[in-house]
Amino acid sequence: EWDESEDQLRILGPLADAAGSSGKLLLATAQVAVASGDILGQIDFQAPLETQTGDAREISASIRAMAQDTFTATVNKTDLIFYTGSSEAATEKFRFTSDGELGVVELTTAQTDKC
Protein backbone atom coordinates (compact mmCIF):
# COMPACT_ATOMS: atom_id res chain seq x y z
CA GLU A 1 0.00 0.00 0.00
CA TRP A 2 1.16 3.53 -0.71
CA ASP A 3 1.58 5.57 2.47
CA GLU A 4 1.10 9.19 1.36
CA SER A 5 2.06 10.62 4.75
CA GLU A 6 5.48 8.92 4.58
CA ASP A 7 5.76 8.98 0.76
CA GLN A 8 6.70 5.31 0.68
CA LEU A 9 5.47 1.92 -0.45
CA ARG A 10 4.69 -0.44 2.40
CA ILE A 11 4.41 -4.17 1.82
CA LEU A 12 2.48 -6.03 4.49
CA GLY A 13 2.33 -9.78 4.84
CA PRO A 14 -0.84 -11.72 5.57
CA LEU A 15 -2.35 -11.84 9.04
CA ALA A 16 -0.74 -15.03 10.26
CA ASP A 17 1.76 -16.20 12.83
CA ALA A 18 5.07 -14.38 13.23
CA ALA A 19 6.92 -16.70 10.85
CA GLY A 20 4.46 -16.25 7.96
CA SER A 21 3.30 -12.66 8.39
CA SER A 22 6.24 -10.71 6.97
CA GLY A 23 5.97 -8.62 3.82
CA LYS A 24 7.84 -9.89 0.78
CA LEU A 25 9.14 -8.34 -2.41
CA LEU A 26 9.95 -10.66 -5.30
CA LEU A 27 12.21 -9.57 -8.17
CA ALA A 28 12.18 -12.23 -10.88
CA THR A 29 13.48 -12.75 -14.39
CA ALA A 30 11.25 -13.82 -17.28
CA GLN A 31 14.10 -15.73 -18.91
CA VAL A 32 13.44 -19.40 -19.62
CA ALA A 33 17.15 -20.34 -19.79
CA VAL A 34 19.35 -18.53 -17.25
CA ALA A 35 23.07 -18.43 -18.10
CA SER A 36 26.14 -17.18 -16.26
CA GLY A 37 26.14 -13.37 -16.10
CA ASP A 38 22.35 -13.00 -16.35
CA ILE A 39 20.80 -10.60 -13.84
CA LEU A 40 17.91 -12.18 -11.93
CA GLY A 41 16.82 -9.03 -10.10
CA GLN A 42 18.13 -5.56 -9.36
CA ILE A 43 17.43 -2.60 -7.09
CA ASP A 44 18.76 0.78 -8.29
CA PHE A 45 19.08 4.04 -6.38
CA GLN A 46 19.05 7.30 -8.35
CA ALA A 47 18.22 11.03 -8.21
CA PRO A 48 16.77 11.40 -11.76
CA LEU A 49 15.28 14.85 -11.11
CA GLU A 50 18.50 16.33 -9.67
CA THR A 51 18.97 19.85 -11.05
CA GLN A 52 22.61 19.09 -11.83
CA THR A 53 23.28 16.89 -14.86
CA GLY A 54 25.97 14.30 -15.49
CA ASP A 55 27.04 12.17 -12.54
CA ALA A 56 24.31 13.65 -10.33
CA ARG A 57 21.68 11.76 -12.34
CA GLU A 58 23.58 8.48 -12.73
CA ILE A 59 22.58 5.34 -10.86
CA SER A 60 24.43 6.05 -7.62
CA ALA A 61 24.00 2.64 -5.99
CA SER A 62 22.66 -0.76 -6.99
CA ILE A 63 22.18 -4.28 -5.66
CA ARG A 64 22.05 -7.10 -8.21
CA ALA A 65 21.54 -10.84 -8.09
CA MET A 66 23.69 -12.30 -10.90
CA ALA A 67 23.81 -15.90 -12.06
CA GLN A 68 27.30 -17.40 -11.86
CA ASP A 69 26.55 -20.53 -13.88
CA THR A 70 23.95 -21.86 -16.29
CA PHE A 71 20.90 -22.89 -14.29
CA THR A 72 19.88 -26.55 -14.31
CA ALA A 73 17.62 -28.77 -12.22
CA THR A 74 20.38 -28.84 -9.57
CA VAL A 75 22.23 -25.52 -10.12
CA ASN A 76 21.15 -21.95 -9.28
CA LYS A 77 24.56 -20.45 -8.43
CA THR A 78 24.03 -16.71 -7.85
CA ASP A 79 26.09 -13.87 -6.35
CA LEU A 80 24.63 -10.78 -4.67
CA ILE A 81 26.63 -7.76 -5.88
CA PHE A 82 26.70 -4.28 -4.35
CA TYR A 83 27.58 -1.21 -6.45
CA THR A 84 28.16 2.37 -5.28
CA GLY A 85 29.20 5.56 -7.06
CA SER A 86 31.57 8.36 -6.13
CA SER A 87 31.94 10.58 -9.19
CA GLU A 88 30.66 8.19 -11.84
CA ALA A 89 27.99 5.60 -12.45
CA ALA A 90 27.96 3.05 -9.64
CA THR A 91 30.60 0.33 -9.89
CA GLU A 92 31.00 -2.96 -8.04
CA LYS A 93 32.44 -2.57 -4.54
CA PHE A 94 31.70 -5.94 -2.93
CA ARG A 95 29.77 -9.17 -3.38
CA PHE A 96 28.45 -12.12 -1.45
CA THR A 97 29.20 -15.21 -3.49
CA SER A 98 27.08 -18.31 -3.84
CA ASP A 99 29.83 -20.11 -1.90
CA GLY A 100 29.23 -17.86 1.13
CA GLU A 101 32.35 -15.75 0.62
CA LEU A 102 32.59 -11.97 0.80
CA GLY A 103 34.62 -10.37 -1.98
CA VAL A 104 35.81 -6.77 -1.81
CA VAL A 105 36.93 -4.89 -4.92
CA GLU A 106 40.43 -3.47 -4.51
CA LEU A 107 40.42 0.32 -4.34
CA THR A 108 42.63 2.42 -6.61
CA THR A 109 45.25 4.74 -5.11
CA ALA A 110 43.01 7.75 -5.78
CA GLN A 111 40.16 6.09 -3.89
CA THR A 112 42.31 5.10 -0.90
CA ASP A 113 43.64 8.68 -0.66
CA LYS A 114 40.07 9.82 0.05
CA CYS A 115 39.72 7.44 3.04
GROMACS .gro file of C-alpha atoms in nm:
model
  115
    1GLU     CA    1   0.000   0.000   0.000
    2TRP     CA    2   0.116   0.353  -0.071
    3ASP     CA    3   0.158   0.557   0.247
    4GLU     CA    4   0.110   0.919   0.136
    5SER     CA    5   0.206   1.062   0.475
    6GLU     CA    6   0.548   0.892   0.458
    7ASP     CA    7   0.576   0.898   0.076
    8GLN     CA    8   0.670   0.531   0.068
    9LEU     CA    9   0.547   0.192  -0.045
   10ARG     CA   10   0.469  -0.044   0.240
   11ILE     CA   11   0.441  -0.417   0.182
   12LEU     CA   12   0.248  -0.603   0.449
   13GLY     CA   13   0.233  -0.978   0.484
   14PRO     CA   14  -0.084  -1.172   0.557
   15LEU     CA   15  -0.235  -1.184   0.904
   16ALA     CA   16  -0.074  -1.503   1.026
   17ASP     CA   17   0.176  -1.620   1.283
   18ALA     CA   18   0.507  -1.438   1.323
   19ALA     CA   19   0.692  -1.670   1.085
   20GLY     CA   20   0.446  -1.625   0.796
   21SER     CA   21   0.330  -1.266   0.839
   22SER     CA   22   0.624  -1.071   0.697
   23GLY     CA   23   0.597  -0.862   0.382
   24LYS     CA   24   0.784  -0.989   0.078
   25LEU     CA   25   0.914  -0.834  -0.241
   26LEU     CA   26   0.995  -1.066  -0.530
   27LEU     CA   27   1.221  -0.957  -0.817
   28ALA     CA   28   1.218  -1.223  -1.088
   29THR     CA   29   1.348  -1.275  -1.439
   30ALA     CA   30   1.125  -1.382  -1.728
   31GLN     CA   31   1.410  -1.573  -1.891
   32VAL     CA   32   1.344  -1.940  -1.962
   33ALA     CA   33   1.715  -2.034  -1.979
   34VAL     CA   34   1.935  -1.853  -1.725
   35ALA     CA   35   2.307  -1.843  -1.810
   36SER     CA   36   2.614  -1.718  -1.626
   37GLY     CA   37   2.614  -1.337  -1.610
   38ASP     CA   38   2.235  -1.300  -1.635
   39ILE     CA   39   2.080  -1.060  -1.384
   40LEU     CA   40   1.791  -1.218  -1.193
   41GLY     CA   41   1.682  -0.903  -1.010
   42GLN     CA   42   1.813  -0.556  -0.936
   43ILE     CA   43   1.743  -0.260  -0.709
   44ASP     CA   44   1.876   0.078  -0.829
   45PHE     CA   45   1.908   0.404  -0.638
   46GLN     CA   46   1.905   0.730  -0.835
   47ALA     CA   47   1.822   1.103  -0.821
   48PRO     CA   48   1.677   1.140  -1.176
   49LEU     CA   49   1.528   1.485  -1.111
   50GLU     CA   50   1.850   1.633  -0.967
   51THR     CA   51   1.897   1.985  -1.105
   52GLN     CA   52   2.261   1.909  -1.183
   53THR     CA   53   2.328   1.689  -1.486
   54GLY     CA   54   2.597   1.430  -1.549
   55ASP     CA   55   2.704   1.217  -1.254
   56ALA     CA   56   2.431   1.365  -1.033
   57ARG     CA   57   2.168   1.176  -1.234
   58GLU     CA   58   2.358   0.848  -1.273
   59ILE     CA   59   2.258   0.534  -1.086
   60SER     CA   60   2.443   0.605  -0.762
   61ALA     CA   61   2.400   0.264  -0.599
   62SER     CA   62   2.266  -0.076  -0.699
   63ILE     CA   63   2.218  -0.428  -0.566
   64ARG     CA   64   2.205  -0.710  -0.821
   65ALA     CA   65   2.154  -1.084  -0.809
   66MET     CA   66   2.369  -1.230  -1.090
   67ALA     CA   67   2.381  -1.590  -1.206
   68GLN     CA   68   2.730  -1.740  -1.186
   69ASP     CA   69   2.655  -2.053  -1.388
   70THR     CA   70   2.395  -2.186  -1.629
   71PHE     CA   71   2.090  -2.289  -1.429
   72THR     CA   72   1.988  -2.655  -1.431
   73ALA     CA   73   1.762  -2.877  -1.222
   74THR     CA   74   2.038  -2.884  -0.957
   75VAL     CA   75   2.223  -2.552  -1.012
   76ASN     CA   76   2.115  -2.195  -0.928
   77LYS     CA   77   2.456  -2.045  -0.843
   78THR     CA   78   2.403  -1.671  -0.785
   79ASP     CA   79   2.609  -1.387  -0.635
   80LEU     CA   80   2.463  -1.078  -0.467
   81ILE     CA   81   2.663  -0.776  -0.588
   82PHE     CA   82   2.670  -0.428  -0.435
   83TYR     CA   83   2.758  -0.121  -0.645
   84THR     CA   84   2.816   0.237  -0.528
   85GLY     CA   85   2.920   0.556  -0.706
   86SER     CA   86   3.157   0.836  -0.613
   87SER     CA   87   3.194   1.058  -0.919
   88GLU     CA   88   3.066   0.819  -1.184
   89ALA     CA   89   2.799   0.560  -1.245
   90ALA     CA   90   2.796   0.305  -0.964
   91THR     CA   91   3.060   0.033  -0.989
   92GLU     CA   92   3.100  -0.296  -0.804
   93LYS     CA   93   3.244  -0.257  -0.454
   94PHE     CA   94   3.170  -0.594  -0.293
   95ARG     CA   95   2.977  -0.917  -0.338
   96PHE     CA   96   2.845  -1.212  -0.145
   97THR     CA   97   2.920  -1.521  -0.349
   98SER     CA   98   2.708  -1.831  -0.384
   99ASP     CA   99   2.983  -2.011  -0.190
  100GLY     CA  100   2.923  -1.786   0.113
  101GLU     CA  101   3.235  -1.575   0.062
  102LEU     CA  102   3.259  -1.197   0.080
  103GLY     CA  103   3.462  -1.037  -0.198
  104VAL     CA  104   3.581  -0.677  -0.181
  105VAL     CA  105   3.693  -0.489  -0.492
  106GLU     CA  106   4.043  -0.347  -0.451
  107LEU     CA  107   4.042   0.032  -0.434
  108THR     CA  108   4.263   0.242  -0.661
  109THR     CA  109   4.525   0.474  -0.511
  110ALA     CA  110   4.301   0.775  -0.578
  111GLN     CA  111   4.016   0.609  -0.389
  112THR     CA  112   4.231   0.510  -0.090
  113ASP     CA  113   4.364   0.868  -0.066
  114LYS     CA  114   4.007   0.982   0.005
  115CYS     CA  115   3.972   0.744   0.304
   0.00000   0.00000   0.00000
